[in-house]
Every structure is written in C-alpha cells, then in structure tokens.
PDB file of C-alpha atoms and ligand atoms in Angstrom:
ATOM      1  CA  MET A 853       0.000   0.000   0.000  1.00 80.00           C
ATOM      2  CA  ILE A 854       1.456   3.349  -1.027  1.00 88.00           C
ATOM      3  CA  PRO A 855       0.265   6.017   1.408  1.00 97.00           C
ATOM      4  CA  VAL A 856      -1.461   9.116   0.071  1.00 98.00           C
ATOM      5  CA  VAL A 857      -2.538  12.499   1.379  1.00 98.00           C
ATOM      6  CA  ALA A 858      -5.066  14.755  -0.383  1.00 98.00           C
ATOM      7  CA  VAL A 859      -6.107  18.292   0.553  1.00 98.00           C
ATOM      8  CA  HIS A 860      -8.564  20.914  -0.657  1.00 97.00           C
ATOM      9  CA  GLY A 861      -8.695  24.677  -0.227  1.00 93.00           C
ATOM     10  CA  GLY A 862     -12.464  25.196  -0.375  1.00 90.00           C
ATOM     11  CA  ALA A 863     -15.209  25.214  -2.989  1.00 86.00           C
ATOM     12  CA  GLY A 864     -16.495  28.487  -4.363  1.00 78.00           C
ATOM     13  CA  SER A 865     -16.564  30.833  -7.315  1.00 70.00           C
ATOM     14  CA  ARG A 866     -13.658  31.970  -9.439  1.00 67.00           C
ATOM     15  CA  ARG A 867     -13.852  35.546  -8.166  1.00 62.00           C
ATOM     16  CA  GLY A 868     -12.853  34.499  -4.687  1.00 57.00           C
ATOM     17  CA  TRP A 869      -9.515  33.077  -5.816  1.00 56.00           C
ATOM     18  CA  ARG A 870      -7.323  35.717  -7.311  1.00 60.00           C
ATOM     19  CA  ASN A 871      -3.941  34.467  -6.227  1.00 79.00           C
ATOM     20  CA  TYR A 872      -3.788  30.999  -7.729  1.00 83.00           C
ATOM     21  CA  ASP A 873      -0.005  30.751  -7.436  1.00 88.00           C
ATOM     22  CA  ARG A 874      -0.117  31.315  -3.708  1.00 90.00           C
ATOM     23  CA  VAL A 875      -2.943  28.797  -3.311  1.00 91.00           C
ATOM     24  CA  ARG A 876      -0.978  26.216  -5.292  1.00 94.00           C
ATOM     25  CA  LYS A 877       2.127  26.798  -3.165  1.00 96.00           C
ATOM     26  CA  GLU A 878       0.209  26.524   0.080  1.00 96.00           C
ATOM     27  CA  LEU A 879      -1.541  23.324  -0.997  1.00 97.00           C
ATOM     28  CA  GLU A 880       1.833  21.849  -1.976  1.00 98.00           C
ATOM     29  CA  ALA A 881       3.310  22.821   1.369  1.00 98.00           C
ATOM     30  CA  ALA A 882       0.308  21.338   3.209  1.00 98.00           C
ATOM     31  CA  LEU A 883       0.781  18.087   1.263  1.00 98.00           C
ATOM     32  CA  ASP A 884       4.475  18.103   2.182  1.00 98.00           C
ATOM     33  CA  GLU A 885       3.528  18.385   5.842  1.00 98.00           C
ATOM     34  CA  GLY A 886       0.999  15.576   5.513  1.00 98.00           C
ATOM     35  CA  VAL A 887       3.421  13.277   3.699  1.00 98.00           C
ATOM     36  CA  ARG A 888       6.179  13.989   6.213  1.00 98.00           C
ATOM     37  CA  ALA A 889       3.778  12.982   8.998  1.00 98.00           C
ATOM     38  CA  ILE A 890       2.628   9.822   7.220  1.00 97.00           C
ATOM     39  CA  ARG A 891       6.186   8.541   6.665  1.00 95.00           C
ATOM     40  CA  THR A 892       6.555   7.841  10.353  1.00 93.00           C
ATOM     41  CA  GLY A 893       2.991   8.120  11.578  1.00 97.00           C
ATOM     42  CA  SER A 894      -0.603   7.334  10.721  1.00 98.00           C
ATOM     43  CA  ALA A 895      -3.261   8.717   8.393  1.00 98.00           C
ATOM     44  CA  VAL A 896      -4.605  10.671  11.386  1.00 98.00           C
ATOM     45  CA  ASP A 897      -1.194  12.314  11.911  1.00 98.00           C
ATOM     46  CA  ALA A 898      -1.156  13.214   8.212  1.00 98.00           C
ATOM     47  CA  VAL A 899      -4.562  14.896   8.030  1.00 98.00           C
ATOM     48  CA  GLU A 900      -3.914  16.775  11.262  1.00 98.00           C
ATOM     49  CA  ALA A 901      -0.535  18.038   9.994  1.00 98.00           C
ATOM     50  CA  ALA A 902      -1.908  19.089   6.599  1.00 98.00           C
ATOM     51  CA  VAL A 903      -4.922  20.900   8.036  1.00 98.00           C
ATOM     52  CA  ARG A 904      -2.834  22.521  10.772  1.00 98.00           C
ATOM     53  CA  TYR A 905      -0.528  23.905   8.102  1.00 98.00           C
ATOM     54  CA  MET A 906      -3.464  25.410   6.214  1.00 97.00           C
ATOM     55  CA  GLU A 907      -4.881  26.874   9.437  1.00 98.00           C
ATOM     56  CA  ASP A 908      -1.529  28.619   9.982  1.00 98.00           C
ATOM     57  CA  SER A 909      -1.161  29.841   6.411  1.00 95.00           C
ATOM     58  CA  GLY A 910      -3.597  32.734   6.796  1.00 93.00           C
ATOM     59  CA  ILE A 911      -4.819  32.598   3.187  1.00 91.00           C
ATOM     60  CA  PHE A 912      -7.605  30.101   3.808  1.00 93.00           C
ATOM     61  CA  ASN A 913     -10.828  30.514   5.736  1.00 93.00           C
ATOM     62  CA  ALA A 914      -9.611  28.439   8.680  1.00 96.00           C
ATOM     63  CA  GLY A 915      -7.515  29.031  11.783  1.00 97.00           C
ATOM     64  CA  VAL A 916      -5.506  32.247  11.419  1.00 96.00           C
ATOM     65  CA  GLY A 917      -7.303  33.283   8.189  1.00 94.00           C
ATOM     66  CA  SER A 918     -10.851  32.642   9.457  1.00 95.00           C
ATOM     67  CA  VAL A 919     -13.595  34.969   8.245  1.00 91.00           C
ATOM     68  CA  LEU A 920     -15.902  36.733  10.698  1.00 92.00           C
ATOM     69  CA  ASP A 921     -19.527  36.386  11.664  1.00 89.00           C
ATOM     70  CA  LEU A 922     -22.225  39.023  11.386  1.00 86.00           C
ATOM     71  CA  LYS A 923     -21.069  40.725  14.589  1.00 88.00           C
ATOM     72  CA  GLY A 924     -17.388  40.629  13.651  1.00 92.00           C
ATOM     73  CA  GLY A 925     -16.663  37.644  15.893  1.00 94.00           C
ATOM     74  CA  LEU A 926     -14.487  34.604  15.254  1.00 96.00           C
ATOM     75  CA  SER A 927     -16.206  31.268  15.522  1.00 96.00           C
ATOM     76  CA  MET A 928     -14.378  28.281  14.092  1.00 98.00           C
ATOM     77  CA  ASP A 929     -15.392  24.663  13.546  1.00 98.00           C
ATOM     78  CA  ALA A 930     -13.154  21.638  12.951  1.00 98.00           C
ATOM     79  CA  GLY A 931     -13.379  17.866  12.930  1.00 98.00           C
ATOM     80  CA  ILE A 932     -11.161  14.820  12.556  1.00 98.00           C
ATOM     81  CA  MET A 933     -11.902  11.098  12.206  1.00 98.00           C
ATOM     82  CA  ASP A 934      -9.809   7.956  12.417  1.00 98.00           C
ATOM     83  CA  GLY A 935     -11.215   5.365  10.007  1.00 98.00           C
ATOM     84  CA  ARG A 936      -9.460   2.506  11.744  1.00 97.00           C
ATOM     85  CA  SER A 937     -11.175   3.013  15.108  1.00 97.00           C
ATOM     86  CA  ARG A 938     -14.135   4.955  13.616  1.00 96.00           C
ATOM     87  CA  ARG A 939     -13.621   7.491  16.380  1.00 98.00           C
ATOM     88  CA  ALA A 940     -14.217  11.156  15.695  1.00 98.00           C
ATOM     89  CA  GLY A 941     -13.528  14.407  17.514  1.00 98.00           C
ATOM     90  CA  ALA A 942     -14.712  17.916  16.755  1.00 98.00           C
ATOM     91  CA  VAL A 943     -14.975  21.445  18.069  1.00 98.00           C
ATOM     92  CA  ALA A 944     -17.677  23.939  17.208  1.00 98.00           C
ATOM     93  CA  ALA A 945     -17.895  27.718  17.520  1.00 98.00           C
ATOM     94  CA  VAL A 946     -14.481  28.107  19.159  1.00 98.00           C
ATOM     95  CA  GLU A 947     -12.431  31.296  19.197  1.00 98.00           C
ATOM     96  CA  TYR A 948      -9.441  30.556  21.424  1.00 98.00           C
ATOM     97  CA  PRO A 949      -7.247  28.037  19.583  1.00 98.00           C
ATOM     98  CA  ARG A 950      -5.008  28.947  16.700  1.00 98.00           C
ATOM     99  CA  ASN A 951      -5.444  25.382  15.434  1.00 98.00           C
ATOM    100  CA  PRO A 952      -8.952  24.051  16.023  1.00 98.00           C
ATOM    101  CA  VAL A 953      -8.001  20.747  14.323  1.00 98.00           C
ATOM    102  CA  VAL A 954      -5.456  20.058  17.081  1.00 98.00           C
ATOM    103  CA  LEU A 955      -8.178  20.582  19.690  1.00 98.00           C
ATOM    104  CA  ALA A 956     -10.545  18.330  17.716  1.00 98.00           C
ATOM    105  CA  ARG A 957      -7.972  15.545  17.853  1.00 98.00           C
ATOM    106  CA  ILE A 958      -7.633  16.015  21.597  1.00 98.00           C
ATOM    107  CA  VAL A 959     -11.413  15.726  21.940  1.00 98.00           C
ATOM    108  CA  MET A 960     -11.245  12.487  19.933  1.00 98.00           C
ATOM    109  CA  GLU A 961      -8.392  10.937  21.849  1.00 98.00           C
ATOM    110  CA  LYS A 962      -8.599  12.324  25.352  1.00 97.00           C
ATOM    111  CA  THR A 963     -12.263  12.904  26.157  1.00 96.00           C
ATOM    112  CA  GLY A 964     -15.126  10.474  25.950  1.00 93.00           C
ATOM    113  CA  HIS A 965     -16.964  12.950  23.739  1.00 98.00           C
ATOM    114  CA  ILE A 966     -17.229  13.671  20.043  1.00 98.00           C
ATOM    115  CA  ILE A 967     -18.153  17.354  19.813  1.00 98.00           C
ATOM    116  CA  LEU A 968     -17.167  20.119  22.238  1.00 98.00           C
ATOM    117  CA  ALA A 969     -18.638  23.550  21.568  1.00 98.00           C
ATOM    118  CA  GLY A 970     -18.032  27.156  22.542  1.00 97.00           C
ATOM    119  CA  ARG A 971     -16.787  28.113  25.964  1.00 97.00           C
ATOM    120  CA  GLY A 972     -16.072  24.602  27.201  1.00 98.00           C
ATOM    121  CA  ALA A 973     -13.926  23.839  24.182  1.00 98.00           C
ATOM    122  CA  ASP A 974     -12.092  27.162  24.462  1.00 98.00           C
ATOM    123  CA  GLU A 975     -11.433  26.512  28.144  1.00 98.00           C
ATOM    124  CA  LEU A 976      -9.978  23.105  27.357  1.00 98.00           C
ATOM    125  CA  ALA A 977      -7.636  24.674  24.782  1.00 98.00           C
ATOM    126  CA  LYS A 978      -6.542  27.265  27.327  1.00 98.00           C
ATOM    127  CA  LYS A 979      -6.026  24.677  30.035  1.00 98.00           C
ATOM    128  CA  LEU A 980      -3.855  22.612  27.716  1.00 98.00           C
ATOM    129  CA  SER A 981      -1.870  25.760  26.780  1.00 98.00           C
ATOM    130  CA  LEU A 982      -2.565  25.292  23.091  1.00 98.00           C
ATOM    131  CA  PRO A 983      -1.332  28.216  20.978  1.00 98.00           C
ATOM    132  CA  ARG A 984      -3.812  31.066  21.066  1.00 98.00           C
ATOM    133  CA  HIS A 985      -5.463  32.510  17.969  1.00 98.00           C
ATOM    134  CA  PRO A 986      -3.863  35.885  17.129  1.00 97.00           C
ATOM    135  CA  GLY A 987      -7.293  37.448  16.480  1.00 96.00           C
ATOM    136  CA  PRO A 988      -8.974  38.291  13.180  1.00 95.00           C
ATOM    137  CA  SER A 989      -6.592  38.963  10.298  1.00 92.00           C
ATOM    138  CA  GLU A 990      -6.574  42.347   8.544  1.00 92.00           C
ATOM    139  CA  ARG A 991      -8.012  40.674   5.477  1.00 88.00           C
ATOM    140  CA  ALA A 992     -10.875  39.185   7.501  1.00 91.00           C
ATOM    141  CA  ILE A 993     -11.665  42.551   9.088  1.00 93.00           C
ATOM    142  CA  LYS A 994     -11.578  44.285   5.695  1.00 90.00           C
ATOM    143  CA  ARG A 995     -13.931  41.723   4.164  1.00 85.00           C
ATOM    144  CA  TRP A 996     -16.233  41.965   7.144  1.00 87.00           C
ATOM    145  CA  LYS A 997     -16.444  45.776   6.889  1.00 88.00           C
ATOM    146  CA  GLU A 998     -17.188  45.636   3.161  1.00 83.00           C
ATOM    147  CA  LEU A 999     -19.862  43.033   3.618  1.00 80.00           C
ATOM    148  CA  LEU A1000     -21.393  44.820   6.573  1.00 82.00           C
ATOM    149  CA  GLU A1001     -22.072  47.715   4.229  1.00 78.00           C
ATOM    150  CA  LYS A1002     -23.805  45.345   1.845  1.00 74.00           C
ATOM    151  CA  VAL A1003     -25.856  43.807   4.626  1.00 72.00           C
ATOM    152  CA  ARG A1004     -26.933  47.304   5.689  1.00 69.00           C
ATOM    153  CA  GLU A1005     -27.652  48.400   2.112  1.00 66.00           C
ATOM    154  CA  GLY A1006     -29.717  45.278   1.614  1.00 59.00           C
ATOM    155  CA  GLY A1007     -31.805  46.148   4.688  1.00 56.00           C
ATOM    156  CA  ASN A1008     -30.812  42.888   6.417  1.00 52.00           C
ATOM    157  CA  THR A1009     -30.126  40.256   5.131  1.00 50.00           C
ATOM    158  CA  TYR A1010     -28.107  37.462   6.421  1.00 49.00           C
ATOM    159  CA  TYR A1011     -29.705  34.909   4.129  1.00 49.00           C
ATOM    160  CA  ALA A1012     -29.599  37.057   1.009  1.00 43.00           C
ATOM    161  CA  LEU A1013     -25.945  37.725   1.601  1.00 50.00           C
ATOM    162  CA  ARG A1014     -25.037  34.193   2.413  1.00 54.00           C
ATOM    163  CA  TYR A1015     -26.719  32.497  -0.489  1.00 52.00           C
ATOM    164  CA  LYS A1016     -26.411  35.062  -3.205  1.00 53.00           C
ATOM    165  CA  GLU A1017     -23.484  37.311  -2.552  1.00 56.00           C
ATOM    166  CA  ALA A1018     -21.228  35.010  -0.611  1.00 55.00           C
ATOM    167  CA  LYS A1019     -21.552  32.642  -3.549  1.00 55.00           C
ATOM    168  CA  GLU A1020     -20.557  35.336  -6.030  1.00 56.00           C
ATOM    169  CA  LEU A1021     -17.728  36.503  -3.826  1.00 54.00           C
ATOM    170  CA  GLY A1022     -16.448  32.967  -3.495  1.00 50.00           C
ATOM    171  CA  LEU A1023     -15.998  33.204   0.221  1.00 52.00           C
ATOM    172  CA  LEU A1024     -15.877  29.498   0.895  1.00 58.00           C
ATOM    173  CA  ASP A1025     -12.142  28.890   1.102  1.00 81.00           C
ATOM    174  CA  THR A1026     -12.248  26.452   3.974  1.00 90.00           C
ATOM    175  CA  VAL A1027      -9.830  23.486   4.211  1.00 96.00           C
ATOM    176  CA  GLY A1028      -9.874  19.704   4.455  1.00 98.00           C
ATOM    177  CA  ALA A1029      -7.709  16.614   4.068  1.00 98.00           C
ATOM    178  CA  VAL A1030      -8.013  12.852   3.653  1.00 98.00           C
ATOM    179  CA  ALA A1031      -5.241  10.268   3.935  1.00 98.00           C
ATOM    180  CA  VAL A1032      -4.516   6.556   3.733  1.00 98.00           C
ATOM    181  CA  ASP A1033      -1.426   5.166   5.471  1.00 97.00           C
ATOM    182  CA  ALA A1034       0.809   2.181   4.693  1.00 96.00           C
ATOM    183  CA  ASP A1035      -1.389  -0.135   6.805  1.00 94.00           C
ATOM    184  CA  GLY A1036      -4.563   0.920   5.004  1.00 94.00           C
ATOM    185  CA  GLY A1037      -5.665   3.170   7.885  1.00 97.00           C
ATOM    186  CA  THR A1038      -7.820   6.080   6.669  1.00 98.00           C
ATOM    187  CA  ALA A1039      -8.540   9.529   8.137  1.00 98.00           C
ATOM    188  CA  ALA A1040     -10.288  12.789   7.330  1.00 98.00           C
ATOM    189  CA  ALA A1041     -10.057  16.282   8.834  1.00 98.00           C
ATOM    190  CA  VAL A1042     -11.618  19.673   8.117  1.00 98.00           C
ATOM    191  CA  SER A1043     -11.364  23.168   9.563  1.00 98.00           C
ATOM    192  CA  THR A1044     -13.211  26.403   8.843  1.00 97.00           C
ATOM    193  CA  GLY A1045     -14.104  29.865  10.035  1.00 95.00           C
ATOM    194  CA  GLY A1046     -17.574  28.999   8.692  1.00 91.00           C
ATOM    195  CA  VAL A1047     -19.664  30.920   6.208  1.00 85.00           C
ATOM    196  CA  ILE A1048     -18.814  34.610   6.275  1.00 83.00           C
ATOM    197  CA  MET A1049     -21.387  36.887   7.978  1.00 82.00           C
ATOM    198  CA  LYS A1050     -23.057  33.867   9.521  1.00 85.00           C
ATOM    199  CA  PHE A1051     -25.420  34.344  12.396  1.00 85.00           C
ATOM    200  CA  PRO A1052     -23.389  34.328  15.643  1.00 89.00           C
ATOM    201  CA  GLY A1053     -23.654  30.848  17.115  1.00 92.00           C
ATOM    202  CA  ARG A1054     -24.200  29.154  13.752  1.00 91.00           C
ATOM    203  CA  VAL A1055     -22.451  25.802  13.476  1.00 95.00           C
ATOM    204  CA  GLY A1056     -21.788  24.294  10.066  1.00 94.00           C
ATOM    205  CA  ASP A1057     -21.005  20.829   8.750  1.00 96.00           C
ATOM    206  CA  SER A1058     -17.303  20.810   9.672  1.00 98.00           C
ATOM    207  CA  PRO A1059     -17.709  19.495  13.227  1.00 98.00           C
ATOM    208  CA  ILE A1060     -20.367  16.935  12.252  1.00 98.00           C
ATOM    209  CA  PRO A1061     -19.115  13.441  11.453  1.00 98.00           C
ATOM    210  CA  GLY A1062     -20.798  12.076   8.344  1.00 98.00           C
ATOM    211  CA  ALA A1063     -21.541  15.599   7.100  1.00 98.00           C
ATOM    212  CA  GLY A1064     -18.285  17.578   6.760  1.00 98.00           C
ATOM    213  CA  PHE A1065     -15.944  14.600   7.208  1.00 98.00           C
ATOM    214  CA  TYR A1066     -16.041  10.841   7.592  1.00 98.00           C
ATOM    215  CA  ALA A1067     -13.674   7.885   7.589  1.00 98.00           C
ATOM    216  CA  ASP A1068     -14.067   4.158   8.050  1.00 98.00           C
ATOM    217  CA  ARG A1069     -12.357   1.005   6.805  1.00 97.00           C
ATOM    218  CA  TRP A1070     -13.544   1.658   3.229  1.00 98.00           C
ATOM    219  CA  GLY A1071     -12.137   5.146   2.863  1.00 98.00           C
ATOM    220  CA  ALA A1072     -12.398   8.780   3.870  1.00 98.00           C
ATOM    221  CA  ALA A1073     -14.069  11.981   2.644  1.00 98.00           C
ATOM    222  CA  ALA A1074     -13.877  15.706   3.433  1.00 98.00           C
ATOM    223  CA  ALA A1075     -16.464  18.210   2.182  1.00 97.00           C
ATOM    224  CA  THR A1076     -16.660  21.953   1.669  1.00 95.00           C
ATOM    225  CA  GLY A1077     -19.430  24.337   0.650  1.00 92.00           C
ATOM    226  CA  TYR A1078     -22.656  25.439   2.304  1.00 88.00           C
ATOM    227  CA  GLY A1079     -22.670  23.659   5.605  1.00 91.00           C
ATOM    228  CA  GLU A1080     -26.463  23.571   5.780  1.00 90.00           C
ATOM    229  CA  VAL A1081     -26.666  21.622   2.521  1.00 91.00           C
ATOM    230  CA  ILE A1082     -23.809  19.329   3.543  1.00 94.00           C
ATOM    231  CA  ILE A1083     -25.516  18.530   6.841  1.00 96.00           C
ATOM    232  CA  MET A1084     -28.882  17.855   5.209  1.00 94.00           C
ATOM    233  CA  SER A1085     -27.280  15.523   2.706  1.00 96.00           C
ATOM    234  CA  MET A1086     -24.742  13.878   5.069  1.00 98.00           C
ATOM    235  CA  ALA A1087     -22.337  14.304   2.168  1.00 98.00           C
ATOM    236  CA  CYS A1088     -19.275  12.484   3.497  1.00 98.00           C
ATOM    237  CA  LEU A1089     -21.129   9.483   4.873  1.00 98.00           C
ATOM    238  CA  ARG A1090     -22.914   9.251   1.512  1.00 98.00           C
ATOM    239  CA  ALA A1091     -19.590   9.231  -0.347  1.00 98.00           C
ATOM    240  CA  VAL A1092     -17.891   6.653   1.878  1.00 98.00           C
ATOM    241  CA  GLU A1093     -20.938   4.387   1.774  1.00 98.00           C
ATOM    242  CA  LYS A1094     -20.639   4.400  -1.999  1.00 98.00           C
ATOM    243  CA  LEU A1095     -17.064   3.151  -1.620  1.00 98.00           C
ATOM    244  CA  ALA A1096     -18.383   0.373   0.618  1.00 97.00           C
ATOM    245  CA  SER A1097     -20.802  -0.676  -2.095  1.00 97.00           C
ATOM    246  CA  GLY A1098     -18.075  -0.931  -4.719  1.00 97.00           C
ATOM    247  CA  SER A1099     -17.748   2.555  -6.262  1.00 98.00           C
ATOM    248  CA  SER A1100     -14.336   4.001  -7.072  1.00 98.00           C
ATOM    249  CA  PRO A1101     -13.440   7.288  -5.310  1.00 98.00           C
ATOM    250  CA  SER A1102     -14.195   9.143  -8.511  1.00 98.00           C
ATOM    251  CA  GLU A1103     -17.649   7.552  -8.842  1.00 98.00           C
ATOM    252  CA  ALA A1104     -18.326   8.066  -5.134  1.00 98.00           C
ATOM    253  CA  ALA A1105     -17.379  11.750  -5.319  1.00 98.00           C
ATOM    254  CA  TRP A1106     -19.389  12.428  -8.480  1.00 98.00           C
ATOM    255  CA  LEU A1107     -22.455  10.438  -7.425  1.00 98.00           C
ATOM    256  CA  THR A1108     -22.486  12.306  -4.111  1.00 98.00           C
ATOM    257  CA  VAL A1109     -22.179  15.714  -5.732  1.00 98.00           C
ATOM    258  CA  SER A1110     -24.816  14.935  -8.365  1.00 98.00           C
ATOM    259  CA  SER A1111     -27.306  13.708  -5.818  1.00 97.00           C
ATOM    260  CA  ILE A1112     -26.748  16.915  -3.816  1.00 95.00           C
ATOM    261  CA  THR A1113     -27.185  19.001  -6.969  1.00 94.00           C
ATOM    262  CA  ALA A1114     -30.443  17.166  -7.704  1.00 95.00           C
ATOM    263  CA  LEU A1115     -31.688  17.842  -4.174  1.00 92.00           C
ATOM    264  CA  PHE A1116     -30.407  21.365  -3.526  1.00 88.00           C
ATOM    265  CA  GLY A1117     -29.244  22.865  -6.827  1.00 88.00           C
ATOM    266  CA  SER A1118     -25.669  23.673  -7.802  1.00 87.00           C
ATOM    267  CA  GLY A1119     -22.918  25.925  -6.454  1.00 86.00           C
ATOM    268  CA  ASN A1120     -22.973  24.494  -2.961  1.00 89.00           C
ATOM    269  CA  VAL A1121     -20.577  21.561  -2.478  1.00 93.00           C
ATOM    270  CA  GLY A1122     -17.170  20.072  -3.181  1.00 95.00           C
ATOM    271  CA  ILE A1123     -15.698  16.844  -1.839  1.00 98.00           C
ATOM    272  CA  ILE A1124     -12.426  14.911  -1.803  1.00 98.00           C
ATOM    273  CA  VAL A1125     -12.512  11.144  -1.390  1.00 98.00           C
ATOM    274  CA  ALA A1126      -9.850   8.467  -0.790  1.00 98.00           C
ATOM    275  CA  ASP A1127     -10.492   4.731  -0.719  1.00 98.00           C
ATOM    276  CA  LYS A1128      -8.649   2.134   1.351  1.00 97.00           C
ATOM    277  CA  TYR A1129      -6.483   1.258  -1.671  1.00 96.00           C
ATOM    278  CA  GLY A1130      -5.088   4.791  -1.676  1.00 97.00           C
ATOM    279  CA  ARG A1131      -6.954   5.999  -4.773  1.00 98.00           C
ATOM    280  CA  VAL A1132      -8.142   9.619  -4.550  1.00 98.00           C
ATOM    281  CA  ALA A1133     -10.629  11.813  -6.428  1.00 98.00           C
ATOM    282  CA  ALA A1134     -12.583  15.039  -6.086  1.00 98.00           C
ATOM    283  CA  ALA A1135     -15.848  16.444  -7.405  1.00 98.00           C
ATOM    284  CA  ARG A1136     -17.673  19.751  -7.057  1.00 96.00           C
ATOM    285  CA  ASN A1137     -20.695  21.610  -8.365  1.00 93.00           C
ATOM    286  CA  THR A1138     -19.031  25.004  -7.783  1.00 89.00           C
ATOM    287  CA  GLU A1139     -16.825  26.887 -10.247  1.00 87.00           C
ATOM    288  CA  VAL A1140     -13.605  26.062  -8.447  1.00 88.00           C
ATOM    289  CA  MET A1141     -12.187  23.886  -5.701  1.00 93.00           C
ATOM    290  CA  PRO A1142      -8.406  23.852  -5.560  1.00 94.00           C
ATOM    291  CA  TRP A1143      -7.235  20.412  -4.429  1.00 97.00           C
ATOM    292  CA  GLY A1144      -4.312  18.050  -4.784  1.00 98.00           C
ATOM    293  CA  TYR A1145      -2.675  14.876  -3.574  1.00 98.00           C
ATOM    294  CA  MET A1146       0.793  13.486  -2.925  1.00 98.00           C
ATOM    295  CA  ARG A1147       2.471  10.157  -2.158  1.00 98.00           C
ATOM    296  CA  PRO A1148       5.815   9.777  -0.366  1.00 97.00           C
ATOM    297  CA  GLY A1149       8.692  10.010  -2.834  1.00 95.00           C
ATOM    298  CA  HIS A1150       6.529  11.741  -5.469  1.00 96.00           C
ATOM    299  CA  ARG A1151       5.839  15.316  -6.454  1.00 96.00           C
ATOM    300  CA  PRO A1152       2.460  16.769  -5.463  1.00 97.00           C
ATOM    301  CA  THR A1153      -0.293  16.933  -8.079  1.00 98.00           C
ATOM    302  CA  ILE A1154      -2.444  20.048  -7.780  1.00 97.00           C
ATOM    303  CA  TYR A1155      -5.695  20.873  -9.609  1.00 96.00           C
ATOM    304  CA  ILE A1156      -6.816  24.488  -9.512  1.00 86.00           C
TER     305      ILE A1156
HETATM  306  N1  LIG B2684     -18.623  24.140   5.022  1.00 93.04           N
HETATM  307  C1  LIG B2684     -18.239  25.334   5.716  1.00 93.04           C
HETATM  308  C2  LIG B2684     -19.379  25.810   6.552  1.00 93.04           C
HETATM  309  O1  LIG B2684     -20.508  25.814   6.100  1.00 93.04           O
HETATM  310  C3  LIG B2684     -17.813  26.432   4.819  1.00 93.04           C
HETATM  311  C4  LIG B2684     -16.915  26.036   3.702  1.00 93.04           C
HETATM  312  O2  LIG B2684     -16.771  24.886   3.371  1.00 93.04           O
HETATM  313  O3  LIG B2684     -16.331  26.939   3.122  1.00 93.04           O
HETATM  314  O4  LIG B2684     -19.157  26.234   7.653  1.00 93.04           O
END
C-alpha cells in the first residue's frame, strides 16, 4: 500500500480566488507536511498536519485566516476522524485556539466525547496551553467591513448575503484533508471559520461526522461548501458508503455531488474522497475547488 494524502482549499466561485499561485504553493506545502507525517505516523497524523498547516497559512478561511460572523466575531469549527477506530472528535464555535483541528484531535483521543462547543472547548484549549489565535486577520476585518455595508444596504439580510453574494464573492475557502497510510488506515479532517457573515452561534457541517468529514475502513471523505446543505445531505457518509458498495473514489465523489445538486441545486458543495487502496478523487458543483494529492517520494499533483 502506497500512502497518500489529499487536501482541498475550499469550494467556491472563481472571483474568490485571485492568487492561484499562492494557493498552489500553500496546498503543496500542506501536502508536504501531511506526507512527512505519514512517513513515520498514521493517516490521522497526516490529516492533522496538513490541516494545521493550512490553518496557519492565513490565506484560507480556517484558523488564522478565518472569516468573521455578522457581529465581527471569530467562531471556528473543525473535525477529525480515524477510520481505523471509527472514532471522531470535533470542536464547534471556538475562538481561542489557533489550530482548532489540534483541539478536535484532543477531543477524539482524550475525552469520551465527540463534539465540544463554545466556551467549554475554548477553556480546554486554554487549560492545555494550546497556541492562542492571534485574532482576526486584517483581510478578515476588511472583508467583514465591506460586507457589513452590503448587509446594511440590503436592509438585512443574512440569508440574502449568504446564499447570493457570498456565492458570487467565493468566500468558501475552507480546508480539508483525507489520507490513507501504509497499513490501510484512513482519516479525514476539516477546519473552517464557517460561512462569512453567519449568524453568531451558527455551526456548520465541519464538526459533524458524516456531514463535513467521515472515515471508516472503506475510505475517507472531506467536504466543503454550504454547511447547511452538507448537513442535510450527510455528504461524506454518503460518499464513503458508496465506496463500501463498490464505487471508485471518482464515482463516489461524483455520485455524491450529483445527488446533492439534484436535491439542492448547484454551487454548494465540493468533496475529496480516498479509498482504502489509496486511490483519490474530487468532485464539485461550484466553479472552483483547488485540491491536490501526494504520495511519499513523489511530487504533489495540484488541480486548480
Ligand atoms: N462548510 C463550511 C461551513 O458551512 C464552509 C466552507 O466549506 O467553506 O461552515
């Protein structure tokens, strides 16, 4: 079995991604981190390392680069799952940790719980002396101010902004990873600042196993897009179940995305899928979803 790590940098519209070179470089670097971790560790180590890198990069909507909610607050979600043990851990609506995926792994491995939300999760991060989030980036504050104007001009409207304008602005650059290690162990992880201008307290798909991420002995999947749609369709469970019934990763990814398009329309989801044999694929119904994969000893392959 040749191990593999795959990552994505969020599904959205072309307008949201102006600096393709930077995105490519950051995805390559995230894959490097993941592959370095998988050489000596497990698929779980790989997805954590890759997602942690993207949380630190500042150019994605996760960790340091997280976008802000309607009130200008930070509220991040992340999840991780070990396909071998089928254990998952997640954090929802946290603002303290720089790397929510690290806290999600701690929830998975050190607590008897699956999802920790809000204050309790932040307190755990503090207690464990995890690195603290530096606060909203300048870019996040600038975007928030611009969009606040639009919300005001529009005489509300959280929903109008989220579904219409956020889509046009391509503000869905969240991150995710899947991996398969040399023993056939699978894992998935995701991390996000959530949908920009979301209602304070809103939790998306990223901390919900089966929705934003999923892994079992057949494979692993990580999704991006409108969390509400991903939750309603249980996108990642859907994809991995298709692997279990004999689909290739490419079929599983496309069948999942097309069934979501049939149910909810297009422009709302992207997914990366790996099966237990280490094959990977991606599908989306949005204009773009930068993603890529890498195996130890090989160059990364990136699709923008
Ligand atoms: N799925 C994330 C959420 O709804 C956003 C994204 O993927 O960009 O919170």
